PDB file of C-alpha atoms in Angstrom:
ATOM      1  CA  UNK A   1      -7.710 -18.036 -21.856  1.00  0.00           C
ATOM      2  CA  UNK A   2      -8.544 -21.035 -19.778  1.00  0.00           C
ATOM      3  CA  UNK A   3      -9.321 -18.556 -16.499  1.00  0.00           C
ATOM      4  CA  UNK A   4     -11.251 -15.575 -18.632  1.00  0.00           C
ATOM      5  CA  UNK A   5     -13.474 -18.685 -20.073  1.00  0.00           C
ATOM      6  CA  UNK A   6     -14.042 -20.124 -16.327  1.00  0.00           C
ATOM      7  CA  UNK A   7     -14.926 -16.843 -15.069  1.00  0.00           C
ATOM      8  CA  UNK A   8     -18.043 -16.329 -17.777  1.00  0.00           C
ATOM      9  CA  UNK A   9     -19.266 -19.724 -17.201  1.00  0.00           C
ATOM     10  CA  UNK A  10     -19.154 -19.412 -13.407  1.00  0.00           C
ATOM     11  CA  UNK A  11     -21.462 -15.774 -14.104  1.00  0.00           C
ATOM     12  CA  UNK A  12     -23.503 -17.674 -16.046  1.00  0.00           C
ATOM     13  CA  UNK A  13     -24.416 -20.103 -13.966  1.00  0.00           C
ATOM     14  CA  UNK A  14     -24.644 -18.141 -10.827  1.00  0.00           C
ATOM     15  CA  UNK A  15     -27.027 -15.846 -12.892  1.00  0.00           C
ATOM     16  CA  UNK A  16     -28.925 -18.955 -14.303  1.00  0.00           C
ATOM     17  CA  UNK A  17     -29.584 -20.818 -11.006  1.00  0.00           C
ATOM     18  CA  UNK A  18     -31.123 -17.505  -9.752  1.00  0.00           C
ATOM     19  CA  UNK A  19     -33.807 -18.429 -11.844  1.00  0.00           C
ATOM     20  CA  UNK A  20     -34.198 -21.702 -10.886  1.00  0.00           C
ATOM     21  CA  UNK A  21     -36.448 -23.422  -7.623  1.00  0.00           C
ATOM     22  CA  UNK A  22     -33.393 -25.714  -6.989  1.00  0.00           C
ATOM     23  CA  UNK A  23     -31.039 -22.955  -5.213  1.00  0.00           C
ATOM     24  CA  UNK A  24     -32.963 -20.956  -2.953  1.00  0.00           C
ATOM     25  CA  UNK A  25     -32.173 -17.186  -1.955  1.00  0.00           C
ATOM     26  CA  UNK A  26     -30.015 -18.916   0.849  1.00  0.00           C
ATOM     27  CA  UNK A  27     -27.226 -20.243  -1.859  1.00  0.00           C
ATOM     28  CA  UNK A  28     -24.717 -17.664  -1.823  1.00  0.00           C
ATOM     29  CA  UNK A  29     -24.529 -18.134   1.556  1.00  0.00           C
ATOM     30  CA  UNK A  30     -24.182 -21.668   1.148  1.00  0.00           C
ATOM     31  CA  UNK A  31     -21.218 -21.058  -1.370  1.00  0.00           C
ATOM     32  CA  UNK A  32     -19.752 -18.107   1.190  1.00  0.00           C
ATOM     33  CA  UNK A  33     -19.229 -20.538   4.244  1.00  0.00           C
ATOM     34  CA  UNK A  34     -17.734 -23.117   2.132  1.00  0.00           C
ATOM     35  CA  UNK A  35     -15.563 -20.193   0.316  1.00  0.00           C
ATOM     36  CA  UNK A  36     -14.380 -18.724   3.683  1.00  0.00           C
ATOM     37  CA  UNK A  37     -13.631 -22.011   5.896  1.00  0.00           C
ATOM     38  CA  UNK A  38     -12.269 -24.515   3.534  1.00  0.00           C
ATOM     39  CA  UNK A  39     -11.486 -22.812  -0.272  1.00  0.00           C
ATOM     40  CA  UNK A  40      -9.204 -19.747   1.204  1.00  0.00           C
ATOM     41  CA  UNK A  41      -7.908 -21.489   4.037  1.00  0.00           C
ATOM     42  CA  UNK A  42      -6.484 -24.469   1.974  1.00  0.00           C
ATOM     43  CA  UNK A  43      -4.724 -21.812  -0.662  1.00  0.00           C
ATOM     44  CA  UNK A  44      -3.209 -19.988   2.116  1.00  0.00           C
ATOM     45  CA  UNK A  45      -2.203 -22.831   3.964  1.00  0.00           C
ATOM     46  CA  UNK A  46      -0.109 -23.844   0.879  1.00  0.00           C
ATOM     47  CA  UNK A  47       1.037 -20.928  -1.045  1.00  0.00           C
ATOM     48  CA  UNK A  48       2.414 -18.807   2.355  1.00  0.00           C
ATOM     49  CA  UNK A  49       3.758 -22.078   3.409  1.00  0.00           C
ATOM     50  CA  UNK A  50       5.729 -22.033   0.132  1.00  0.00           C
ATOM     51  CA  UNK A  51       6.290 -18.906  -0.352  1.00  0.00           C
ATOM     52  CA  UNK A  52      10.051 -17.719  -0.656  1.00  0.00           C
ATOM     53  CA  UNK A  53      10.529 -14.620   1.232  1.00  0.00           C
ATOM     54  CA  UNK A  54      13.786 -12.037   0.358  1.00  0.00           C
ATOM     55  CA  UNK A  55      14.513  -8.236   0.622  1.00  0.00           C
ATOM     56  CA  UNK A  56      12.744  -7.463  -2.463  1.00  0.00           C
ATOM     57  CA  UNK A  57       8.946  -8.598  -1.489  1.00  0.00           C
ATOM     58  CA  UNK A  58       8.765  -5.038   0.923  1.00  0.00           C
ATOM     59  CA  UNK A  59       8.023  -3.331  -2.106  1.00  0.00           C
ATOM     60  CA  UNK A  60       4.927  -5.703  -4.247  1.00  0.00           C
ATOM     61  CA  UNK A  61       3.677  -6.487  -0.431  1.00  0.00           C
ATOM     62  CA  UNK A  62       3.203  -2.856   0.407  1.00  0.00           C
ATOM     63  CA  UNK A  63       1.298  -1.620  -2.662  1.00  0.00           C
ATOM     64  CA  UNK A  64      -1.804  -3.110  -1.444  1.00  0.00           C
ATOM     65  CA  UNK A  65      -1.493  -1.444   2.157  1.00  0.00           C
ATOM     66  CA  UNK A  66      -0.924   1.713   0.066  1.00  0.00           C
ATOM     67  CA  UNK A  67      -3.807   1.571  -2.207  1.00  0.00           C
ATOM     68  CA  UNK A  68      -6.502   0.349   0.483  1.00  0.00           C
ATOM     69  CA  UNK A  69      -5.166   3.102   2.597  1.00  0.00           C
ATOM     70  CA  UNK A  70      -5.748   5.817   0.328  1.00  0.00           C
ATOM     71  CA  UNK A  71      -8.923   4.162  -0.493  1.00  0.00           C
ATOM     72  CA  UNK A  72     -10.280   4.646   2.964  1.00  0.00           C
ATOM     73  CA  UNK A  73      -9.043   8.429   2.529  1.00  0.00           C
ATOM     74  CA  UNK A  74     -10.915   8.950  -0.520  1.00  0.00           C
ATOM     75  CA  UNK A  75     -14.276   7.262   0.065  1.00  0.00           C
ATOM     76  CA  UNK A  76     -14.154   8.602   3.992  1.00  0.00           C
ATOM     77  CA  UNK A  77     -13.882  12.189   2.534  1.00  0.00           C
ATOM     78  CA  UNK A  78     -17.400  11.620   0.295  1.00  0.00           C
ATOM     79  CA  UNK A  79     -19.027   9.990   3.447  1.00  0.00           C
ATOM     80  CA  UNK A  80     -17.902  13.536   5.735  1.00  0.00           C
ATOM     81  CA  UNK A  81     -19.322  15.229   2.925  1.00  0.00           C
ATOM     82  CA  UNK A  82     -23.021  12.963   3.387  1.00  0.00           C
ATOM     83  CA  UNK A  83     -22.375  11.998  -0.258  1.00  0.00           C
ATOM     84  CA  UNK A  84     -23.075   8.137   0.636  1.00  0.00           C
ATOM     85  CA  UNK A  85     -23.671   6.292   3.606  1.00  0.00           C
ATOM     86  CA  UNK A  86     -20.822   4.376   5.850  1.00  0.00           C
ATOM     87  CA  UNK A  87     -21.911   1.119   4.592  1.00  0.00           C
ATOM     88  CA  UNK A  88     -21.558   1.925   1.267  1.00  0.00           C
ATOM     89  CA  UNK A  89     -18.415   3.686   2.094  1.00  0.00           C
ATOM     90  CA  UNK A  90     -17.519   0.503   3.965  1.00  0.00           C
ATOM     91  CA  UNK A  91     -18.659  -1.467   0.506  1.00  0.00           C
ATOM     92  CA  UNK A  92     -16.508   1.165  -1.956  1.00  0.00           C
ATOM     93  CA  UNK A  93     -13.180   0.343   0.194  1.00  0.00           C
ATOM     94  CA  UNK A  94     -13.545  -3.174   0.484  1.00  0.00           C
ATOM     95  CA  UNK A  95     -13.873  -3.680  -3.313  1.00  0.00           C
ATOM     96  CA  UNK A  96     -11.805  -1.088  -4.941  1.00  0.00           C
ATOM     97  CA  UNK A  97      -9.448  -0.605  -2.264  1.00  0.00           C
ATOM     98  CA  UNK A  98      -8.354  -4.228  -3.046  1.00  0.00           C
ATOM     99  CA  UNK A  99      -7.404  -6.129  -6.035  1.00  0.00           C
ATOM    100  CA  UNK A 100      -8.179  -9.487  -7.758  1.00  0.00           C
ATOM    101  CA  UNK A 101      -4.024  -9.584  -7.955  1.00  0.00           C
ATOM    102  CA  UNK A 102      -4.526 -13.748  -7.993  1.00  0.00           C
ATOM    103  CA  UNK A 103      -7.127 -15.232 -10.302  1.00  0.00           C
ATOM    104  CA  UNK A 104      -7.334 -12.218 -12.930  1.00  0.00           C
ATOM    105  CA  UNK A 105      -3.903 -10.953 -11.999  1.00  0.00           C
ATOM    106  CA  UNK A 106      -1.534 -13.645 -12.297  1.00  0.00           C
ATOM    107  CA  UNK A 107      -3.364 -14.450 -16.201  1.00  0.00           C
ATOM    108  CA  UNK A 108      -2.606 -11.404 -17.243  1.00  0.00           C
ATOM    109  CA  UNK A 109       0.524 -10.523 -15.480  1.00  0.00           C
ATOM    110  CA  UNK A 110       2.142 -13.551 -17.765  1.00  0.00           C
ATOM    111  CA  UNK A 111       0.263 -12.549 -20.638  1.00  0.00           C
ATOM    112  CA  UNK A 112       1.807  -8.961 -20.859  1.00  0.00           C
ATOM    113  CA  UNK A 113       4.907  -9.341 -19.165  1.00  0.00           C
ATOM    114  CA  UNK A 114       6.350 -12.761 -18.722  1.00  0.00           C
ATOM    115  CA  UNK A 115       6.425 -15.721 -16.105  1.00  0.00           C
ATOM    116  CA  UNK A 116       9.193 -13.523 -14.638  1.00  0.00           C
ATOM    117  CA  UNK A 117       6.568 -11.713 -13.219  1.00  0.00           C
ATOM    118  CA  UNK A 118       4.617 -14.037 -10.973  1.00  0.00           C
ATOM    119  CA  UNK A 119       6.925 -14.244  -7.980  1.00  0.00           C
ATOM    120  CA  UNK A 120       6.381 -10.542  -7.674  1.00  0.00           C
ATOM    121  CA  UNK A 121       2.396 -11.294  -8.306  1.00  0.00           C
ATOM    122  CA  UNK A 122       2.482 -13.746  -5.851  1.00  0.00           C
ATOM    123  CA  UNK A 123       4.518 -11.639  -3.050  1.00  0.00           C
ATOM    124  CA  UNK A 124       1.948  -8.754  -4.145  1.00  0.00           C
ATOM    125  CA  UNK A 125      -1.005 -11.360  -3.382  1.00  0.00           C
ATOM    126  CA  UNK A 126      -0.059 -13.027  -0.437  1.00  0.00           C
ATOM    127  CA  UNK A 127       1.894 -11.082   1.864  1.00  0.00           C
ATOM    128  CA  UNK A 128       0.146  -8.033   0.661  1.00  0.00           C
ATOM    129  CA  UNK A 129      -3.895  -8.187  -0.625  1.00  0.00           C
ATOM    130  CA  UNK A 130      -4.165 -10.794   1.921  1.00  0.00           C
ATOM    131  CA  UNK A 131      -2.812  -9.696   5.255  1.00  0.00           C
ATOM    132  CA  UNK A 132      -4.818  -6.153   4.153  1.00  0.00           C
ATOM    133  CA  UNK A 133      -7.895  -7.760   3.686  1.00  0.00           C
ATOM    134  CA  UNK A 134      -7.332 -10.478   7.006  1.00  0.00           C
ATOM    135  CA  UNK A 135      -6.810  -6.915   9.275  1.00  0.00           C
ATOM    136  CA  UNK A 136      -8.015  -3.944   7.930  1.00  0.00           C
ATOM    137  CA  UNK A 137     -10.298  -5.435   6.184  1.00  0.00           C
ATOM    138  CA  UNK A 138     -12.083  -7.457   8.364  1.00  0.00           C
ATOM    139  CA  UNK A 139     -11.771  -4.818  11.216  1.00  0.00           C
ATOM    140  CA  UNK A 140     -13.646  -2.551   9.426  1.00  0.00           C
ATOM    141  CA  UNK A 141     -16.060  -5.030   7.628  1.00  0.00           C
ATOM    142  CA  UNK A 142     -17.229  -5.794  11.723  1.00  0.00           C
ATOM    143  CA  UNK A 143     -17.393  -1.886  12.112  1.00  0.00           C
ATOM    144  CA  UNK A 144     -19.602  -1.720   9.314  1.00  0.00           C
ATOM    145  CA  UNK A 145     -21.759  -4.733  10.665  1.00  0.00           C
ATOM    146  CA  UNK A 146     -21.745  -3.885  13.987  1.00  0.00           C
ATOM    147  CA  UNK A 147     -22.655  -0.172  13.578  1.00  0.00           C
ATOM    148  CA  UNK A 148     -19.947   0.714  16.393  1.00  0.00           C
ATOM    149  CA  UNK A 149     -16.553   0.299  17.692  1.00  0.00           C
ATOM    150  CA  UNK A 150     -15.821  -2.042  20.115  1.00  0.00           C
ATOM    151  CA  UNK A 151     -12.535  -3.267  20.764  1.00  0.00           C
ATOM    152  CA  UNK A 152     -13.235  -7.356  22.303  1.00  0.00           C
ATOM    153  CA  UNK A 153     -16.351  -7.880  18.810  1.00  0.00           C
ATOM    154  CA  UNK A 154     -13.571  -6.810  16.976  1.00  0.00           C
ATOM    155  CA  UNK A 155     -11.194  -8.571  18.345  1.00  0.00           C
ATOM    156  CA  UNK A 156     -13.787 -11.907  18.190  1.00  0.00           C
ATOM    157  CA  UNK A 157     -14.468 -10.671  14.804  1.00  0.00           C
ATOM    158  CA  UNK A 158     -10.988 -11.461  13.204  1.00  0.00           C
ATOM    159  CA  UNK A 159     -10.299 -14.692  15.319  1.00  0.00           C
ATOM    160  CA  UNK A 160     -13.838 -15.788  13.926  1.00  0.00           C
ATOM    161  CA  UNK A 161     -11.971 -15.173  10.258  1.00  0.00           C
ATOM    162  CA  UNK A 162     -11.053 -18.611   9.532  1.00  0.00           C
ATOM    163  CA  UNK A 163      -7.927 -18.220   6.944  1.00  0.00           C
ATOM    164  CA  UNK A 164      -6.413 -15.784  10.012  1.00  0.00           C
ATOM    165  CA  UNK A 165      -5.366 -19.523  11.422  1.00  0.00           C
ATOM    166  CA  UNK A 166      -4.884 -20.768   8.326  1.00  0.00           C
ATOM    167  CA  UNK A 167      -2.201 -17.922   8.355  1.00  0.00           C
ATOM    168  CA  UNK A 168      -0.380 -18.608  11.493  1.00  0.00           C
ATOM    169  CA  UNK A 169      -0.197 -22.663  11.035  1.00  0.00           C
ATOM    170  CA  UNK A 170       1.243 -21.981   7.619  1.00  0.00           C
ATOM    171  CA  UNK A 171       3.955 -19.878   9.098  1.00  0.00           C
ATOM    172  CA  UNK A 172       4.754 -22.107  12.306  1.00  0.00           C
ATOM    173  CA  UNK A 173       4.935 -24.666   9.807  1.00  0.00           C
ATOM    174  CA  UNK A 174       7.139 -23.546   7.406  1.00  0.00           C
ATOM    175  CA  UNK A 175      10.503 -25.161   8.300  1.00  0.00           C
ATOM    176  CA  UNK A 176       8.555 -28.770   7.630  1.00  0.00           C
ATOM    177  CA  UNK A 177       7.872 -29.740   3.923  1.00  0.00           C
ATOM    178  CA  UNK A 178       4.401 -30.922   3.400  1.00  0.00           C
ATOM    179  CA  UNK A 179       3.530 -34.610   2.233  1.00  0.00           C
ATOM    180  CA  UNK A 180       2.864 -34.512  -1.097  1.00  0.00           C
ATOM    181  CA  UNK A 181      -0.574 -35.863  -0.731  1.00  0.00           C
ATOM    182  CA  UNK A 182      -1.849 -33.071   1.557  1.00  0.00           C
ATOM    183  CA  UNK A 183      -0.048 -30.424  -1.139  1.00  0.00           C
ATOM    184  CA  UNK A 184      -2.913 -31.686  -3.618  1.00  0.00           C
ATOM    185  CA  UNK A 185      -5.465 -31.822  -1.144  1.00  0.00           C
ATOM    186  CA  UNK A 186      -5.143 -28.217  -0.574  1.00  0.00           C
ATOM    187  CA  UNK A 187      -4.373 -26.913  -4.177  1.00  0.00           C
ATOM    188  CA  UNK A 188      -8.074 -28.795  -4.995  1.00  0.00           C
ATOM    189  CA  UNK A 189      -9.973 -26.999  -1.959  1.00  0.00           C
ATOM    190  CA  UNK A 190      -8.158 -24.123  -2.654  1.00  0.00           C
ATOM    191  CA  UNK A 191      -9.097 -24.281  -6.473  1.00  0.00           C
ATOM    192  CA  UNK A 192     -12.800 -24.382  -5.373  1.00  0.00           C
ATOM    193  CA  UNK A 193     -12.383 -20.296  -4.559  1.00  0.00           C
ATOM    194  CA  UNK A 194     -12.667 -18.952  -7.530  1.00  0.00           C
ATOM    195  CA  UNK A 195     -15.244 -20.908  -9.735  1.00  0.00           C
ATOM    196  CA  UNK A 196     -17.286 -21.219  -6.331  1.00  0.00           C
ATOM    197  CA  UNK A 197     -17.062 -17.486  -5.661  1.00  0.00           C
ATOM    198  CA  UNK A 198     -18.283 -15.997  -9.192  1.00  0.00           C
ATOM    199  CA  UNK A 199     -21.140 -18.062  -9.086  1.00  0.00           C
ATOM    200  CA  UNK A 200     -22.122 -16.705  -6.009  1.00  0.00           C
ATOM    201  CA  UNK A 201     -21.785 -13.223  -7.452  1.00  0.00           C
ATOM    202  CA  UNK A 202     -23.734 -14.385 -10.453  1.00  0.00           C
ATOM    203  CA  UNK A 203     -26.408 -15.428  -8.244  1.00  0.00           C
ATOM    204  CA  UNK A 204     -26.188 -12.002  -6.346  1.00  0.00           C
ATOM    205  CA  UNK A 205     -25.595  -9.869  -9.642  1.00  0.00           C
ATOM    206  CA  UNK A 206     -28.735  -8.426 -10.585  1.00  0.00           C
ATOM    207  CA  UNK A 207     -28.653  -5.724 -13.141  1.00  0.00           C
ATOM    208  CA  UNK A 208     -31.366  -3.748 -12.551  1.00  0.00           C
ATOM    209  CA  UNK A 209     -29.650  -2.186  -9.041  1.00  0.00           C
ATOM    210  CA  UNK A 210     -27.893   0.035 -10.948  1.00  0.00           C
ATOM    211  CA  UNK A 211     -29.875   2.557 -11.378  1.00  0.00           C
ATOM    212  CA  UNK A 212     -29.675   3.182  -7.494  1.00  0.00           C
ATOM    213  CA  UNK A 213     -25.946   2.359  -7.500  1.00  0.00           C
ATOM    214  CA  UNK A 214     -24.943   3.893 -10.915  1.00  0.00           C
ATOM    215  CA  UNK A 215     -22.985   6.942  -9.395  1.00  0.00           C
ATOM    216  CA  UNK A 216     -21.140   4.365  -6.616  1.00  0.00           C
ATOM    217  CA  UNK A 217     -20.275   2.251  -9.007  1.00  0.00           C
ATOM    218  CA  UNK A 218     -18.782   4.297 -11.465  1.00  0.00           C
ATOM    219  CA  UNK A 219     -16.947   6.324  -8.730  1.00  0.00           C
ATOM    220  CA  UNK A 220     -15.735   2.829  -7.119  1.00  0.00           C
ATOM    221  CA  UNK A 221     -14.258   1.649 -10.059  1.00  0.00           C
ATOM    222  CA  UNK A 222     -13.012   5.042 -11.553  1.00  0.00           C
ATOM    223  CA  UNK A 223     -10.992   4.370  -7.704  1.00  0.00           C
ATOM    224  CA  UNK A 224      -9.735   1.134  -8.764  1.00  0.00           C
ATOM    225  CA  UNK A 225      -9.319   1.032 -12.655  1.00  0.00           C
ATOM    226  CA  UNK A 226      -7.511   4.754 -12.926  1.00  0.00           C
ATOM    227  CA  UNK A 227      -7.025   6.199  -9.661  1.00  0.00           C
ATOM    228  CA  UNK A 228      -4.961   3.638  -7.775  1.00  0.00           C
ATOM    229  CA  UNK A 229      -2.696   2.701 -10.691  1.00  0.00           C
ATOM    230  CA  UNK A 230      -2.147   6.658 -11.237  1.00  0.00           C
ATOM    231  CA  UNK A 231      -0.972   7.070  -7.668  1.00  0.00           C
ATOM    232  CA  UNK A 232       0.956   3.765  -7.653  1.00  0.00           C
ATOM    233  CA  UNK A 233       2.897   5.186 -11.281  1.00  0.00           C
ATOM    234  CA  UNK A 234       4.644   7.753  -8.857  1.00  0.00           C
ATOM    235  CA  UNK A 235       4.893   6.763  -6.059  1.00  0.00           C
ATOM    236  CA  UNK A 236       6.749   3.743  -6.959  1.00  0.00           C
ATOM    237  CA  UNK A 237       8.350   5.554 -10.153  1.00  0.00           C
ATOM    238  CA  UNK A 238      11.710   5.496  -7.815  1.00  0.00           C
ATOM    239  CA  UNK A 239      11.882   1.907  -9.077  1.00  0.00           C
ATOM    240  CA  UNK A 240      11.656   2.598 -12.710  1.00  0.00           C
ATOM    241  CA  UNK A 241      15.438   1.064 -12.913  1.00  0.00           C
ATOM    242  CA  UNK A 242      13.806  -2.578 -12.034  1.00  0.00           C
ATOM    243  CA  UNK A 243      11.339  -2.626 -14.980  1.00  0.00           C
ATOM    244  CA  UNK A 244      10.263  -5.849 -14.139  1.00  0.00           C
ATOM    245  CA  UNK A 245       9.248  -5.432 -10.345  1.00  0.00           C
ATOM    246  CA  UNK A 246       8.063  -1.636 -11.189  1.00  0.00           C
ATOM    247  CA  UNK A 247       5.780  -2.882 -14.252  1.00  0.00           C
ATOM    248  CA  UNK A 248       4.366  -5.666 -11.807  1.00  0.00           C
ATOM    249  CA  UNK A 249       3.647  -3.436  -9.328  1.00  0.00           C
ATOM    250  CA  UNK A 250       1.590  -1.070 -11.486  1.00  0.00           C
ATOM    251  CA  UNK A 251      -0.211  -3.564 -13.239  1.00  0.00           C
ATOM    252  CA  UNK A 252      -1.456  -5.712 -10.397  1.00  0.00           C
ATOM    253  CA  UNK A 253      -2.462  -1.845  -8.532  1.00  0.00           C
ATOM    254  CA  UNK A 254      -4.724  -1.945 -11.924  1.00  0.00           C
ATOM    255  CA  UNK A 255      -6.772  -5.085 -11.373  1.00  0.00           C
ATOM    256  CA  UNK A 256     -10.447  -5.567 -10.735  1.00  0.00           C
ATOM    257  CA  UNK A 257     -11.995  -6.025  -7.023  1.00  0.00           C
ATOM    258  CA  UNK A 258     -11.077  -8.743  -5.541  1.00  0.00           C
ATOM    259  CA  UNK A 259     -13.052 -11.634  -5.365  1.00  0.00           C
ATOM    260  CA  UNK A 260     -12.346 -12.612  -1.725  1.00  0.00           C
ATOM    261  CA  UNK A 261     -13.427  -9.200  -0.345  1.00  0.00           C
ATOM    262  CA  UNK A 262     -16.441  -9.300  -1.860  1.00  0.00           C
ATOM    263  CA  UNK A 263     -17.918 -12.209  -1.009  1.00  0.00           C
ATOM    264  CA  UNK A 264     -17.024 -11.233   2.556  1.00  0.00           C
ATOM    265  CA  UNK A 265     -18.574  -7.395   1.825  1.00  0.00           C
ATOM    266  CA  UNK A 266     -21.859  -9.733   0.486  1.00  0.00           C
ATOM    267  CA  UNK A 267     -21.691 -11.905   3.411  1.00  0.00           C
ATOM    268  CA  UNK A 268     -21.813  -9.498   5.823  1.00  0.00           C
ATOM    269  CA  UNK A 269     -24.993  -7.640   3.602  1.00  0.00           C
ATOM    270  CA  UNK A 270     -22.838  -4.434   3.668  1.00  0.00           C
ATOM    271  CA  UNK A 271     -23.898  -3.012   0.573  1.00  0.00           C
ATOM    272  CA  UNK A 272     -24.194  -6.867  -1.158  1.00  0.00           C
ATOM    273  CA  UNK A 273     -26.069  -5.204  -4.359  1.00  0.00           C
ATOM    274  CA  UNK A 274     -23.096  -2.820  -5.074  1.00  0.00           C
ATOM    275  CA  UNK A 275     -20.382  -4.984  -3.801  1.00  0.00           C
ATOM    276  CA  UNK A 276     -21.745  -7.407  -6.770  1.00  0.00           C
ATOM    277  CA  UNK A 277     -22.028  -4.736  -9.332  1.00  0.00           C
ATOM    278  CA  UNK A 278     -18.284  -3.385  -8.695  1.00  0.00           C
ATOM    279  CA  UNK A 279     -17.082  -7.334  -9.180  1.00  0.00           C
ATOM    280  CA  UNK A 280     -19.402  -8.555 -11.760  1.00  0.00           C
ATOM    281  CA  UNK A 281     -18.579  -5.377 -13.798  1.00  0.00           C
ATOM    282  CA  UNK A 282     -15.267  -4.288 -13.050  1.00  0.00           C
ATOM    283  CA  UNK A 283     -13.083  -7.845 -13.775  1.00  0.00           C
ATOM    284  CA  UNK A 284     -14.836  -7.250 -17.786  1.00  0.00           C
ATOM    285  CA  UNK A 285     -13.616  -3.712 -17.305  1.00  0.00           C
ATOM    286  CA  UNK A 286     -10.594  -4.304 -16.100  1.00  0.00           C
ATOM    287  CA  UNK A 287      -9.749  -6.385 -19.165  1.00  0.00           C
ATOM    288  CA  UNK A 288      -9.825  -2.985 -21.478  1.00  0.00           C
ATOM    289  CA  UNK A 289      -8.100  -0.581 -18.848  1.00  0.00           C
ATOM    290  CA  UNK A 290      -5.433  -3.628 -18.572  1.00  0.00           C
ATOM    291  CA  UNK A 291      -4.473  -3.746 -22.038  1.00  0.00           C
ATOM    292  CA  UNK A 292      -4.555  -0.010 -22.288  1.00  0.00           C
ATOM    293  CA  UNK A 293      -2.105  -0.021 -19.590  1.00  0.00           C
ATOM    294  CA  UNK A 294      -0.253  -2.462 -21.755  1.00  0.00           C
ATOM    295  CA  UNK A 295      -0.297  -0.573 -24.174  1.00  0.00           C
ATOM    296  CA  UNK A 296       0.988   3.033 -22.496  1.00  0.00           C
ATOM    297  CA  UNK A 297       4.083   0.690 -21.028  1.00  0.00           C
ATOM    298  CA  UNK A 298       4.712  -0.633 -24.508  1.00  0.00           C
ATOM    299  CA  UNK A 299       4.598   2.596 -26.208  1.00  0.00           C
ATOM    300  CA  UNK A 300       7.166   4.154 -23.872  1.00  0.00           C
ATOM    301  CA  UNK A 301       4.627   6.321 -22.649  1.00  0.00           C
ATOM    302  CA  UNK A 302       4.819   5.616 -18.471  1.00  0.00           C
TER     303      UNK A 302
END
């Protein structure tokens, strides 16, 4: 209850210093540089360095490749057809071809199925969301930017991505415990992601865009909210047997955008109107298709 109360507050106040002389047009910005070089970086650094890896993480790590690849199919098909532009397309696969599977995921994995679920959530999250957004994602966010491939920006592009060294010094670190006093130093930069994040998307959130996004938006998180979890029910129905790890799977396939990819979609003005739209609305969504989700597993129904 804690997080679903932090995340209104955080709107709110993103939404009310919008109206206020004290933070200019420049503060999400502001908030994005901080978000990107010292918030994700510090969670990374600590939760891949603790992270316990086994046989079964292949399967929660490689629902997020699967959904953000079949996102790029689906939006790239209505950008052939000159239904939208390639930076909204861009914008559309960014946000709902990956999920909030952390901050909103982790909540409500425990409240519908258990504490049993988190190490999957976490696998899901980290070796999964992440490394798709780090690649992929930030590939084709520089595409998108750019206007053009070329191999050495891109190339600059990721190794400009701050948490990608985060990354690597958490794994060439791994056989060395961390003091215990640098463990709280990152957990407390690393908790600055998510309250620091929605307000920037409060401050960006601004209504009145969609009536020029209306049909994006309600395509992007059709995508996300009932699309993805569909395909993720069968492809992964082979693991029915493992209720636990299959129900995981689906549910965290079922979460709003994520929060991380859209501040970078914002940051790099692909789209930044819709890319706040498809966050700002879809986590409330996502509550309701959630619990009806709960409630189709609970009923014996999937």
């Amino acid at each position: 209850m804690e997080n679903f109360l932090l995340l209104g507050i955080c709107f709110g106040l993103g939404l009310f210093f919008r109206r206020i002389p004290q933070f200019p047009e420049t503060t999400p910005k502001v908030l994005n540089g901080f978000i990107l070089f010292i918030s994700l970086p510090s969670l990374v650094l600590y939760h891949v360095h603790e992270l316990e890896i086994s046989v079964s993480a292949i399967m929660p790590t490689s629902m997020p490749w699967l959904v953000f690849g079949f996102a790029i199919l689906f939006f790239y098909t209505f950008y052939k057809l000159k239904l939208m532009t390639f930076p909204t397309m861009v914008c559309l696969v960014l946000t709902a071809g990956l999920g909030n599977t952390s901050f909103v995921g982790f909540p409500l994995l425990e409240t519908y199925l258990g504490k049993e679920s988190l190490g999957y959530g976490i696998l899901s999250d980290q070796l999964g969301t992440f490394m798709v957004l780090s690649f992929p994602g930030i590939i084709l966010a520089s595409i998108a930017m750019d206007g053009k491939w070329d191999f050495l920006t891109l190339v600059r592009r990721v190794l400009g991505f701050a948490p990608i060294y985060a990354l690597l010094l958490a794994i060439l670190t791994r056989q060395w415990e961390y003091p215990s006093a640098l463990k709280i130093v990152l957990l407390r930069l690393g908790d600055t992601l998510t309250p620091l994040a929605l307000v920037s998307v409060g401050y960006m959130l601004d209504l009145r865009t969609i009536a020029g996004h209306g049909r994006y938006l309600i395509l992007g998180l059709g995508f996300k909210l009932v699309l993805a979890p569909i395909l993720v029910y069968f492809v992964y129905s082979p693991l029915k047997d493992d209720t636990l790890l299959f129900q995981t799977i689906l549910f965290e396939s079922a979460m709003a955008p994520m929060v991380t990819s859209t501040v970078i979609t914002i940051e790099k003005n692909i789209s930044p109107h819709l890319a706040s739209l498809m966050l700002g609305i879809g986590i409330p969504v996502s509550f309701f298709t959630t619990y009806c989700l709960h409630l189709l597993i609970k009923g014996n129904y999937i």
